[in-house]
XYZ file of C-alpha atoms in Angstrom:
732
model
C -66.875 -42.781 0.473
C -70.429 -41.467 0.768
C -73.443 -42.458 -2.117
C -75.145 -39.044 -3.042
C -78.174 -39.281 -4.585
C -79.993 -36.360 -6.502
C -83.106 -34.842 -4.769
C -86.556 -35.457 -6.480
C -87.078 -31.803 -7.015
C -85.018 -29.541 -9.289
C -84.228 -26.260 -8.724
C -85.216 -23.994 -11.455
C -82.563 -21.725 -12.875
C -82.450 -18.250 -13.988
C -80.085 -16.784 -16.979
C -79.402 -13.416 -18.595
C -78.501 -12.821 -22.263
C -75.291 -11.270 -21.149
C -74.108 -14.472 -19.032
C -70.934 -16.428 -20.173
C -72.292 -20.331 -20.714
C -69.770 -23.239 -21.545
C -71.646 -26.385 -22.539
C -69.375 -29.325 -22.838
C -66.523 -27.141 -23.595
C -68.429 -24.715 -26.268
C -69.544 -21.320 -25.149
C -73.268 -20.520 -25.570
C -75.502 -17.577 -24.658
C -78.713 -17.936 -23.248
C -81.831 -17.113 -25.509
C -85.168 -17.580 -23.587
C -86.972 -19.811 -21.200
C -90.190 -21.780 -22.322
C -91.449 -23.527 -18.936
C -89.168 -25.767 -17.506
C -86.564 -25.690 -20.867
C -83.879 -23.054 -21.470
C -83.013 -22.803 -24.612
C -79.141 -21.528 -25.546
C -77.969 -20.959 -28.687
C -73.830 -21.080 -29.876
C -71.825 -17.928 -28.887
C -70.244 -18.028 -32.606
C -73.856 -18.474 -34.474
C -72.929 -21.705 -36.010
C -74.875 -24.263 -34.828
C -78.881 -24.511 -33.807
C -80.820 -24.444 -30.288
C -79.834 -26.332 -27.673
C -82.593 -27.303 -25.085
C -81.772 -28.059 -21.428
C -84.300 -28.531 -18.796
C -83.695 -27.945 -15.128
C -82.631 -31.653 -13.917
C -80.091 -31.958 -16.844
C -78.531 -28.629 -15.922
C -78.127 -30.049 -12.463
C -76.565 -33.191 -13.404
C -74.489 -31.643 -16.168
C -73.095 -29.494 -13.277
C -72.096 -31.997 -11.274
C -70.302 -33.877 -14.074
C -68.238 -30.279 -14.621
C -70.100 -30.041 -18.387
C -72.040 -27.004 -17.928
C -70.363 -23.617 -16.354
C -72.022 -20.436 -16.030
C -70.516 -16.843 -15.202
C -73.145 -14.088 -14.512
C -72.859 -11.061 -16.683
C -72.266 -7.784 -15.550
C -75.092 -5.858 -14.282
C -73.650 -2.266 -14.460
C -70.766 -0.558 -15.999
C -67.459 -1.132 -14.153
C -65.889 2.093 -12.443
C -62.726 0.486 -11.239
C -60.660 -2.282 -12.298
C -62.358 -5.565 -11.272
C -59.829 -8.882 -10.775
C -60.996 -11.718 -13.040
C -59.753 -14.473 -10.842
C -61.183 -16.026 -7.590
C -60.803 -13.642 -4.855
C -60.107 -16.673 -2.536
C -57.321 -17.826 -4.888
C -55.416 -14.387 -3.941
C -52.221 -14.210 -1.424
C -52.761 -13.666 2.208
C -50.781 -10.519 1.648
C -53.244 -9.528 -0.828
C -56.211 -10.732 1.260
C -54.857 -8.538 4.398
C -54.642 -5.390 2.015
C -58.190 -5.839 0.972
C -59.629 -6.451 4.264
C -57.728 -3.044 5.528
C -59.129 -1.229 2.792
C -62.665 -2.784 3.790
C -62.405 -1.708 7.304
C -61.512 1.683 6.556
C -64.853 2.147 3.965
C -66.699 0.606 6.835
C -65.581 3.072 9.142
C -66.306 5.723 6.639
C -69.602 4.856 6.349
C -70.172 4.443 9.953
C -69.168 8.266 10.592
C -71.098 9.133 7.415
C -74.469 8.007 8.681
C -73.595 10.117 12.109
C -73.136 12.941 10.032
C -69.730 13.094 11.318
C -67.784 13.016 8.127
C -68.777 14.280 4.796
C -67.747 12.962 1.071
C -65.057 15.566 0.455
C -61.610 15.177 0.585
C -61.174 18.223 3.206
C -63.669 16.312 5.430
C -62.301 12.979 4.886
C -58.607 14.507 5.568
C -59.721 16.114 9.002
C -61.520 12.868 10.065
C -58.793 10.392 9.042
C -57.137 9.727 12.288
C -60.693 8.492 14.035
C -61.542 6.695 10.784
C -58.158 4.868 10.701
C -59.017 4.077 14.738
C -62.388 3.014 14.315
C -61.366 0.873 11.130
C -58.588 -0.840 13.603
C -61.443 -1.812 16.098
C -63.645 -2.931 12.901
C -60.718 -5.450 11.947
C -60.738 -6.674 15.823
C -64.241 -7.611 15.785
C -64.144 -9.419 12.741
C -60.973 -11.094 12.367
C -61.077 -14.295 13.775
C -58.241 -15.280 16.341
C -55.154 -15.807 15.138
C -55.328 -14.068 11.936
C -55.238 -10.490 12.953
C -53.032 -8.620 10.394
C -49.440 -7.490 11.149
C -50.702 -4.147 12.219
C -53.539 -3.553 14.131
C -54.567 -0.179 13.283
C -54.179 0.880 9.276
C -52.195 3.551 8.459
C -53.591 7.081 7.235
C -54.018 6.671 3.441
C -55.123 9.779 0.929
C -58.869 10.820 0.744
C -59.099 10.125 -3.025
C -58.015 6.722 -2.323
C -60.729 6.042 0.121
C -63.034 7.935 -2.016
C -62.012 5.132 -4.941
C -62.471 2.713 -2.960
C -65.540 3.496 -1.188
C -67.264 4.119 -4.940
C -66.104 0.628 -6.264
C -67.332 -1.012 -3.006
C -70.637 0.421 -3.369
C -71.083 -0.818 -7.004
C -68.881 -4.255 -6.742
C -68.639 -5.034 -3.372
C -65.069 -6.467 -2.094
C -64.151 -7.381 -5.288
C -63.176 -3.576 -6.208
C -61.100 -3.951 -2.900
C -58.484 -6.295 -4.593
C -55.738 -4.726 -6.747
C -52.541 -6.211 -8.558
C -49.845 -4.793 -6.665
C -47.866 -8.002 -6.233
C -47.678 -8.324 -9.960
C -45.642 -5.193 -10.289
C -42.039 -4.643 -10.740
C -39.122 -6.872 -12.422
C -37.011 -8.732 -9.979
C -35.061 -10.673 -12.765
C -31.400 -9.673 -13.383
C -30.638 -7.013 -16.210
C -28.523 -8.843 -18.623
C -28.482 -8.387 -22.701
C -29.875 -10.911 -25.071
C -26.167 -11.724 -25.850
C -25.182 -12.588 -22.327
C -28.617 -14.414 -21.898
C -27.832 -16.450 -24.785
C -24.511 -17.457 -24.085
C -25.346 -18.577 -20.475
C -28.007 -20.698 -21.573
C -25.810 -22.372 -24.202
C -23.280 -23.285 -21.798
C -25.726 -24.250 -18.953
C -27.389 -27.045 -21.162
C -24.175 -29.042 -20.837
C -26.232 -30.044 -17.484
C -28.074 -32.091 -19.759
C -25.642 -34.721 -20.357
C -25.169 -38.191 -19.250
C -21.751 -36.946 -17.705
C -23.932 -35.444 -14.583
C -21.939 -32.624 -14.431
C -22.492 -30.685 -10.957
C -23.830 -26.903 -10.686
C -20.424 -26.090 -9.679
C -19.008 -27.403 -12.763
C -21.639 -25.338 -15.249
C -20.995 -22.464 -13.306
C -17.298 -22.823 -14.041
C -18.029 -23.941 -17.493
C -19.943 -20.372 -18.161
C -17.365 -18.376 -16.583
C -14.887 -20.002 -18.735
C -17.518 -19.501 -21.999
C -17.517 -15.530 -21.102
C -13.898 -15.196 -20.959
C -13.344 -16.901 -24.253
C -16.378 -14.918 -26.023
C -14.707 -11.719 -24.570
C -11.078 -12.580 -25.817
C -12.910 -12.529 -29.561
C -14.914 -9.553 -28.865
C -11.487 -7.981 -27.984
C -10.145 -9.036 -31.421
C -13.025 -7.658 -33.146
C -13.297 -4.257 -31.011
C -16.581 -5.156 -29.888
C -17.920 -4.401 -26.265
C -17.363 -7.182 -23.470
C -19.968 -9.434 -22.183
C -20.498 -9.181 -18.353
C -20.681 -12.805 -16.842
C -24.085 -13.403 -14.757
C -23.491 -14.224 -11.163
C -23.131 -17.707 -9.658
C -26.857 -17.354 -8.367
C -27.937 -16.214 -11.719
C -26.414 -19.227 -13.454
C -27.586 -21.838 -10.491
C -31.047 -20.520 -11.099
C -31.269 -20.902 -14.748
C -30.156 -24.431 -14.395
C -32.882 -24.433 -11.910
C -35.304 -23.674 -14.468
C -34.400 -26.515 -16.843
C -37.366 -28.596 -17.690
C -37.063 -31.264 -14.750
C -38.448 -34.334 -16.932
C -35.478 -33.498 -19.581
C -32.982 -33.055 -16.804
C -33.717 -36.726 -15.811
C -33.993 -38.054 -19.146
C -30.735 -36.420 -20.384
C -28.548 -37.574 -17.023
C -30.443 -40.729 -15.849
C -32.197 -42.280 -19.009
C -35.634 -42.971 -20.163
C -36.392 -45.735 -17.702
C -35.449 -43.511 -14.655
C -37.248 -40.726 -16.300
C -40.439 -42.812 -16.958
C -40.339 -44.234 -13.210
C -40.064 -40.681 -12.010
C -42.478 -38.855 -13.834
C -44.961 -41.186 -15.470
C -48.586 -40.217 -14.119
C -50.377 -42.559 -11.843
C -54.269 -42.415 -12.391
C -56.697 -44.371 -10.918
C -54.652 -47.784 -10.909
C -55.747 -51.091 -11.352
C -59.562 -51.952 -10.142
C -60.694 -55.500 -9.985
C -63.527 -56.939 -7.926
C -63.597 -60.446 -8.316
C -61.211 -63.322 -7.560
C -58.790 -64.607 -10.824
C -59.998 -61.487 -12.593
C -56.683 -60.537 -12.807
C -53.759 -62.496 -12.198
C -49.954 -61.561 -11.997
C -47.112 -63.673 -13.035
C -43.201 -63.129 -13.222
C -40.056 -64.833 -12.129
C -37.220 -63.965 -10.097
C -33.877 -65.268 -8.777
C -34.756 -66.076 -5.283
C -32.424 -64.701 -2.580
C -31.146 -68.015 -1.340
C -28.231 -70.234 -2.016
C -29.204 -73.748 -1.495
C -27.288 -77.071 -0.953
C -29.168 -79.285 -3.468
C -27.715 -82.430 -1.703
C -29.876 -85.403 -0.579
C -33.719 -84.985 -1.448
C -34.349 -88.728 0.029
C -34.314 -89.626 -3.641
C -30.971 -89.612 -5.107
C -30.901 -93.303 -5.239
C -33.604 -93.203 -7.696
C -32.524 -90.037 -9.836
C -29.917 -90.414 -12.804
C -26.734 -88.071 -12.977
C -28.398 -86.190 -15.458
C -31.608 -85.718 -13.453
C -29.525 -84.871 -10.449
C -27.321 -82.084 -12.204
C -30.665 -80.845 -13.758
C -32.327 -80.505 -10.492
C -29.026 -79.512 -8.644
C -29.089 -82.581 -6.733
C -25.324 -83.477 -7.210
C -24.019 -81.752 -4.342
C -23.061 -78.283 -5.863
C -24.574 -74.769 -4.703
C -26.640 -72.738 -6.661
C -29.732 -70.288 -6.764
C -33.176 -71.588 -7.892
C -35.413 -69.104 -10.144
C -39.051 -68.737 -8.612
C -41.955 -68.318 -10.983
C -45.344 -66.890 -9.251
C -48.672 -66.228 -10.113
C -50.670 -64.006 -7.638
C -54.559 -63.263 -7.721
C -54.482 -59.451 -7.682
C -58.081 -59.044 -5.514
C -57.526 -61.333 -2.779
C -53.340 -61.467 -2.968
C -53.540 -65.322 -2.764
C -50.510 -66.953 -4.501
C -52.004 -69.360 -6.914
C -48.978 -70.677 -8.324
C -45.405 -71.553 -7.787
C -43.019 -73.313 -9.751
C -38.715 -73.559 -9.116
C -36.530 -74.252 -12.204
C -32.957 -73.770 -12.650
C -33.441 -71.580 -15.531
C -36.582 -69.619 -16.434
C -38.401 -71.094 -19.168
C -41.570 -71.424 -21.481
C -42.302 -74.725 -19.743
C -41.736 -73.094 -16.546
C -44.433 -70.531 -17.255
C -46.855 -72.897 -18.415
C -46.376 -74.827 -15.313
C -47.105 -72.427 -13.026
C -49.917 -70.921 -14.815
C -51.546 -74.523 -14.829
C -50.685 -74.842 -11.128
C -52.874 -71.951 -10.807
C -55.978 -73.596 -12.474
C -55.421 -76.560 -9.990
C -56.081 -77.882 -6.737
C -52.799 -77.542 -4.810
C -53.787 -79.414 -2.006
C -51.313 -82.618 -2.660
C -48.872 -79.950 -2.157
C -49.722 -78.616 1.083
C -50.463 -81.967 2.539
C -47.175 -83.241 1.143
C -45.153 -80.635 3.500
C -47.628 -80.887 6.398
C -49.292 -77.388 6.087
C -52.312 -76.455 8.570
C -54.404 -74.983 6.144
C -55.261 -76.220 2.513
C -54.180 -74.678 -0.520
C -57.314 -74.706 -2.396
C -57.171 -71.016 -4.484
C -57.720 -71.958 -7.758
C -60.256 -71.764 -10.859
C -59.869 -70.240 -14.461
C -58.007 -67.252 -14.920
C -59.807 -63.855 -16.366
C -56.681 -62.049 -17.350
C -52.774 -62.899 -16.814
C -50.540 -60.312 -17.004
C -46.860 -60.485 -17.432
C -43.959 -59.064 -18.700
C -42.286 -59.052 -21.975
C -39.774 -61.970 -20.973
C -38.959 -64.523 -24.023
C -40.775 -67.330 -21.727
C -44.041 -65.132 -21.750
C -44.260 -63.613 -25.065
C -43.321 -66.872 -27.063
C -45.666 -68.258 -29.136
C -46.145 -71.524 -27.746
C -47.026 -70.057 -24.293
C -49.524 -67.525 -25.782
C -50.999 -70.226 -28.030
C -51.623 -72.657 -25.039
C -53.124 -69.678 -23.145
C -55.420 -68.975 -26.027
C -56.502 -72.543 -26.025
C -57.157 -72.142 -22.284
C -59.326 -69.315 -22.870
C -56.812 -66.956 -20.758
C -56.420 -63.670 -21.760
C -52.381 -62.576 -21.627
C -51.543 -58.951 -21.067
C -47.780 -58.047 -21.833
C -46.403 -55.135 -19.829
C -43.870 -52.665 -21.351
C -40.296 -53.603 -20.921
C -38.785 -51.839 -17.633
C -42.102 -50.671 -16.392
C -42.517 -53.046 -13.350
C -44.952 -50.371 -11.908
C -47.589 -51.894 -14.327
C -47.835 -55.168 -12.568
C -47.181 -53.928 -8.785
C -48.772 -56.648 -6.668
C -46.275 -59.606 -7.903
C -43.100 -57.083 -7.778
C -44.372 -56.485 -3.880
C -44.762 -59.840 -3.418
C -41.022 -60.959 -4.460
C -40.050 -58.065 -1.885
C -42.164 -60.037 0.699
C -40.314 -63.054 0.380
C -36.860 -61.221 0.343
C -37.576 -59.233 3.557
C -39.677 -61.710 5.474
C -39.037 -65.269 4.340
C -35.455 -65.265 3.148
C -33.695 -63.937 6.153
C -34.716 -66.431 8.232
C -32.906 -69.274 6.112
C -29.609 -69.972 6.102
C -27.916 -69.187 2.916
C -29.390 -65.665 2.132
C -27.804 -63.348 0.083
C -29.744 -60.073 1.282
C -30.065 -59.049 -2.098
C -27.152 -56.782 -2.081
C -23.485 -56.436 -1.488
C -24.273 -53.405 0.798
C -26.687 -55.680 3.276
C -24.675 -58.822 2.946
C -21.781 -57.170 4.229
C -18.811 -59.757 5.527
C -21.254 -62.581 5.621
C -20.273 -65.457 3.202
C -23.957 -67.027 1.894
C -22.095 -70.094 0.306
C -20.516 -71.346 3.505
C -24.034 -71.510 5.295
C -25.943 -72.960 2.433
C -27.778 -75.793 4.199
C -31.166 -76.265 2.544
C -31.896 -79.417 0.165
C -34.000 -79.371 -2.939
C -37.210 -80.720 -1.457
C -36.601 -78.785 1.793
C -36.491 -75.487 -0.090
C -39.837 -76.361 -1.542
C -41.143 -77.464 1.739
C -40.365 -74.097 3.113
C -41.828 -72.019 0.615
C -44.788 -74.284 0.227
C -45.479 -73.994 4.019
C -44.639 -70.275 4.375
C -47.270 -69.456 1.501
C -49.755 -71.719 2.687
C -49.653 -71.286 6.666
C -48.040 -67.628 6.950
C -48.580 -65.411 4.397
C -52.575 -66.459 3.451
C -52.898 -66.127 7.023
C -51.339 -62.649 7.608
C -53.321 -59.379 7.604
C -52.601 -57.628 4.517
C -52.183 -53.604 4.396
C -53.355 -53.733 0.748
C -56.547 -55.552 1.712
C -57.527 -52.913 4.892
C -56.100 -55.719 7.109
C -58.019 -58.647 5.979
C -55.893 -62.028 5.515
C -55.616 -63.275 1.818
C -57.285 -66.669 2.946
C -60.538 -64.836 4.511
C -60.560 -62.270 1.448
C -60.620 -65.612 -1.084
C -63.376 -67.155 1.220
C -65.323 -63.752 1.243
C -65.140 -63.019 -2.434
C -65.603 -66.531 -3.507
C -68.876 -66.859 -1.500
C -70.163 -63.525 -3.205
C -68.855 -64.135 -6.826
C -67.484 -67.827 -7.207
C -64.919 -68.664 -9.631
C -65.264 -70.109 -12.948
C -64.238 -73.952 -13.007
C -60.995 -74.653 -14.378
C -60.326 -77.080 -17.413
C -60.618 -80.459 -16.949
C -57.895 -83.197 -16.678
C -58.594 -84.547 -20.128
C -58.255 -80.751 -21.573
C -55.189 -80.081 -19.591
C -53.551 -83.089 -20.710
C -54.844 -81.952 -24.505
C -53.528 -78.276 -23.842
C -50.590 -78.425 -21.600
C -48.947 -82.119 -23.078
C -45.905 -82.574 -24.584
C -46.058 -83.247 -28.396
C -44.085 -86.158 -29.349
C -44.268 -88.565 -32.487
C -44.742 -92.288 -32.135
C -45.127 -95.318 -34.536
C -48.852 -97.128 -34.367
C -48.282 -100.844 -33.818
C -50.586 -103.644 -33.639
C -50.317 -103.574 -29.830
C -50.779 -99.745 -29.824
C -48.512 -96.668 -28.814
C -45.904 -96.913 -26.258
C -44.353 -94.138 -24.491
C -42.059 -94.693 -21.813
C -42.884 -98.455 -21.485
C -46.982 -97.763 -21.177
C -48.851 -99.143 -23.906
C -51.924 -97.052 -25.161
C -54.554 -98.412 -27.095
C -58.416 -98.429 -28.288
C -60.934 -99.261 -30.607
C -60.414 -96.267 -32.552
C -56.469 -96.865 -33.116
C -57.111 -100.545 -34.061
C -59.412 -99.211 -36.999
C -57.296 -96.776 -37.929
C -54.366 -99.160 -38.371
C -56.508 -101.615 -40.100
C -57.778 -99.140 -42.632
C -54.767 -96.616 -43.199
C -51.269 -96.693 -43.668
C -50.080 -93.895 -42.091
C -48.715 -95.459 -38.804
C -46.730 -92.305 -37.641
C -48.830 -90.539 -34.934
C -48.657 -87.092 -33.265
C -49.297 -87.609 -29.819
C -49.737 -85.278 -26.772
C -48.090 -87.012 -23.510
C -48.903 -85.147 -20.441
C -46.180 -85.850 -17.751
C -48.444 -85.135 -14.698
C -50.615 -88.180 -15.327
C -49.680 -90.911 -17.952
C -52.826 -92.806 -17.465
C -54.032 -91.498 -21.160
C -52.797 -89.557 -24.095
C -54.194 -87.927 -27.179
C -53.334 -88.952 -30.377
C -54.067 -87.010 -33.878
C -55.895 -89.421 -36.265
C -56.804 -87.494 -39.595
C -57.490 -84.101 -38.512
C -59.266 -84.836 -34.952
C -57.885 -85.341 -31.554
C -58.662 -88.842 -29.950
C -58.095 -89.545 -26.402
C -56.567 -93.048 -25.643
C -56.226 -94.783 -22.075
C -53.415 -96.734 -20.943
C -54.039 -100.329 -21.425
C -53.213 -100.778 -17.743
C -55.668 -98.725 -15.648
C -53.283 -98.289 -12.921
C -51.163 -95.566 -14.615
C -53.962 -93.470 -14.124
C -53.073 -90.750 -11.657
C -49.461 -91.761 -11.756
C -46.964 -88.574 -12.780
C -43.863 -89.775 -15.253
C -41.233 -88.967 -12.840
C -43.138 -91.427 -10.371
C -43.063 -94.219 -13.020
C -39.709 -93.608 -14.112
C -38.522 -93.970 -10.098
C -40.704 -97.499 -10.319
C -38.920 -98.503 -13.256
C -35.672 -98.046 -11.888
C -36.403 -100.290 -8.908
C -37.699 -103.083 -11.237
C -34.846 -102.818 -13.260
C -32.354 -103.163 -9.723
C -34.956 -106.341 -8.935
C -35.528 -107.844 -12.367
C -32.587 -107.107 -14.252
C -33.227 -110.307 -16.604
C -36.914 -110.262 -16.767
C -38.053 -108.826 -20.574
C -41.504 -108.155 -19.179
C -42.852 -107.586 -15.647
C -46.113 -108.494 -14.536
C -48.427 -106.193 -13.838
C -48.862 -107.014 -9.962
C -45.107 -106.716 -9.787
C -45.366 -103.107 -11.465
C -48.326 -101.995 -8.815
C -46.558 -103.036 -5.914
C -43.474 -100.974 -7.312
C -45.527 -97.743 -7.715
C -47.189 -98.403 -4.247
C -43.837 -98.843 -2.697
C -42.692 -95.447 -4.486
C -45.860 -93.748 -2.907
C -45.591 -94.937 0.592
C -41.786 -94.235 0.686
C -41.078 -91.259 -1.184
C -44.402 -89.964 -1.829
C -43.996 -86.652 0.311
C -40.581 -85.978 -1.111
C -41.965 -86.815 -4.727
C -44.645 -84.425 -4.266
C -42.147 -81.635 -2.957
C -40.015 -82.177 -5.787
C -43.158 -81.859 -8.223
C -42.936 -78.142 -7.289
C -39.570 -77.985 -9.198
C -39.755 -77.712 -13.013
C -38.497 -80.826 -14.721
C -37.221 -81.347 -18.334
C -39.841 -83.396 -20.155
C -38.778 -82.715 -23.711
C -38.913 -85.076 -26.566
C -35.285 -85.700 -26.341
C -35.200 -86.944 -22.872
C -38.231 -89.001 -23.259
C -36.416 -90.511 -26.106
C -33.343 -91.153 -23.933
C -35.355 -92.329 -21.188
C -36.840 -95.038 -23.388
C -33.638 -95.909 -25.076
C -32.263 -96.232 -21.364
C -34.652 -98.049 -19.593
C -37.336 -99.452 -21.897
C -35.396 -100.909 -24.521
C -37.257 -104.373 -24.562
C -39.374 -103.993 -21.446
C -42.942 -104.489 -21.550
C -45.950 -105.528 -19.035
C -47.414 -108.455 -19.032
C -51.030 -109.184 -17.501
C -51.019 -111.799 -14.432
C -52.740 -115.102 -15.749
C -55.498 -114.893 -12.956
C -55.997 -111.276 -13.556
C -56.462 -112.373 -17.432
C -58.717 -115.208 -17.040
C -61.454 -113.039 -14.637
C -61.356 -110.254 -16.636
C -62.515 -112.808 -19.768
C -64.984 -114.197 -17.706
C -66.181 -110.634 -16.093
C -66.402 -109.212 -19.862
C -67.898 -112.293 -21.452
C -65.658 -112.172 -24.481
C -66.962 -115.109 -26.475
C -69.542 -117.593 -25.428
C -68.779 -120.964 -23.936
C -70.757 -123.774 -25.336
C -72.370 -126.247 -22.523
C -71.760 -129.114 -24.473
C -67.791 -128.130 -25.266
C -66.630 -127.266 -22.016
C -63.456 -129.345 -22.384
C -63.021 -127.282 -25.868
C -63.239 -124.131 -24.329
C -61.190 -124.844 -21.364
C -58.459 -126.414 -24.133
C -58.497 -123.328 -26.010
C -58.062 -120.629 -22.959
C -55.087 -122.705 -22.323
C -53.438 -122.142 -25.848
C -54.218 -118.753 -25.517
C -52.102 -118.216 -22.286
C -49.248 -120.667 -23.091
C -46.811 -118.957 -24.962
C -45.418 -122.295 -26.198
C -48.407 -123.637 -28.245
C -49.015 -120.284 -29.929
C -49.946 -120.967 -33.442
C -46.914 -120.155 -36.315
C -49.940 -118.486 -38.121
C -49.488 -114.619 -37.817
C -51.943 -113.102 -35.343
C -54.533 -110.821 -36.612
C -55.074 -107.315 -35.484
C -56.911 -106.721 -32.389
C -60.944 -107.517 -32.285
C -63.189 -105.224 -30.571
C -66.602 -107.373 -30.541
C -69.307 -104.343 -30.372
C -72.292 -106.230 -28.979
C -70.255 -107.743 -25.953
C -67.818 -104.828 -24.935
C -68.233 -102.935 -21.932
C -68.210 -99.623 -23.631
C -71.750 -100.927 -25.559
C -73.500 -100.524 -22.193
C -72.416 -97.193 -21.049
C -71.867 -95.187 -24.201
C -68.248 -95.203 -23.856
C -66.251 -95.818 -27.238
C -62.847 -96.037 -25.732
C -62.181 -97.225 -22.361
C -58.624 -98.866 -23.202
C -59.869 -102.565 -23.253
C -58.972 -104.864 -26.146
C -57.849 -108.605 -26.255
C -56.334 -110.578 -29.379
C -57.632 -112.381 -31.624
C -57.809 -116.380 -30.527
C -56.259 -118.716 -33.140
C -58.942 -120.304 -35.390
């Protein structure tokens, strides 16, 4: 599209008082011109004079707000058509061109004094005038556009003089007429017949979806019944219209009303909803569309490489119990770049799966692309501008909308049964169904007609983690690197890199903010050793001070299953971050910790406490042996409701704790310099240290709460008031 700039010099316009002028839809009359300014007054006399210069008039003409129609220069001798000449039909143009040729032929003979302006002279020279008019038509008509008759037929002298007079006054406009509007081609039926016919034809507007042949039969039956009544009342009979007349009456019905009555409002809306400019975005993540769909694949949920570490309830929830079923896939798509920025699998779409997908769109997804061995990274992420969803209950729920508001995302819900208002995500699901699913065993083909005699249940072979791997690999390596028609042949990945280099993206929320917004809210009791969730202890100086100065120990906690290294605790009216006592839990997901705990349970069934080094070895084992499988399964939505957390704690973490290693605790004390060792009392300090670490020699006096010396606490050096370090107060 060309960019057109106005000329630096403006054309000077001229007007006359008889001109018809419309300015922004209101009729004006020209008043006078003062220099470069033209004055116009309202045609109805109500209002003040309006002043416009030539430049303003030019701009308003381009915008269609200024319309000018020149007034007549003389009295009309003949009827002049009011519409544009170029809008007449081809037959009308041909008729006017023939008349013009006859007029021009007469003028040529008149100039040579071969004919006069009298009826007798014109009648005598009519044959020669028609012959010359035929030559003029051949000379002036473009090739392939000659009239059906090369030489015009003879006309009356009076008609030629009338055309000549109008041509001299008004040009070719006087040669056009309204012959095509003459005549009445409608069938002449009485008002009673028309009323009865249309009353019966309205039966076509019904969800019974009668055919036109049925309506014709109904009309004829209605006329027979009406004539029976008229016979009894001694009235003249009505004549039944023909079949063509009845079908024409059906065709004249309003199309929208027909679609609405026969197929419903949704079908009428899809068929006749006007389409405007469409969706206009220019930056990545400016508009993101999200929706869910039951994927067109029956997977055999068998072995994912982790069955030994999953409980029976988890196997059933994830579909890993050997049964066959279909998954729901929730996908988030960047409209401008067509990149898929989030995907989540679940057995049933819920608000948690929607939140998980929205959160995934704002996180670097390299961990998932690496887990499946993708050749390209999945680096498309950032802060979402506007999130567009439908009115499904998982998207319109208050909790989902509240958390999106906290993140800073504007959520827009499209009306129900209006998929064209979020067309890009709908097209992506179709791409999944047509390009990826037919390549996989167990495809249901979308409908029973395409499926034919195929039995997808017998061919289901993909496991849960294999399905995740296939989806991620196809998105990252194939879809993002395939030329897209909607991007003029550019691939989504290249479009993302080009536009992010030009515009950039807004940084996504940090991990602490994601932990607070997307965390699961649960309730826990504060003890002197802190707060425990799934066997992991969390403590800080703020919690210790709260316990010493308040009797409120029932705490509200935000727990983030993606990273259990810290939690948020509501203390009073404020939310405070609290780190895990053991820093080795930073970056560990709840599912990894559960698997590691099950392994510890198998190996150390009788141990009430596990040493920190043993816990670390178990987490390392999970990361090494099952890391890739865990990351693939991480795409699957997991149930981390408060009920499940409580069940897991009762089943696996009752009486379980984590104890520090002796050598680690000793080095920690020496490193952080808790307390001062006197030079003259080395043996006393050593005895006191041994007394602390020997459970058999602990004093029977109840231990005091935790002590956090400010002057020697590591936080005093870096400004961090809450690093999760604490020690028990030694016996005095």
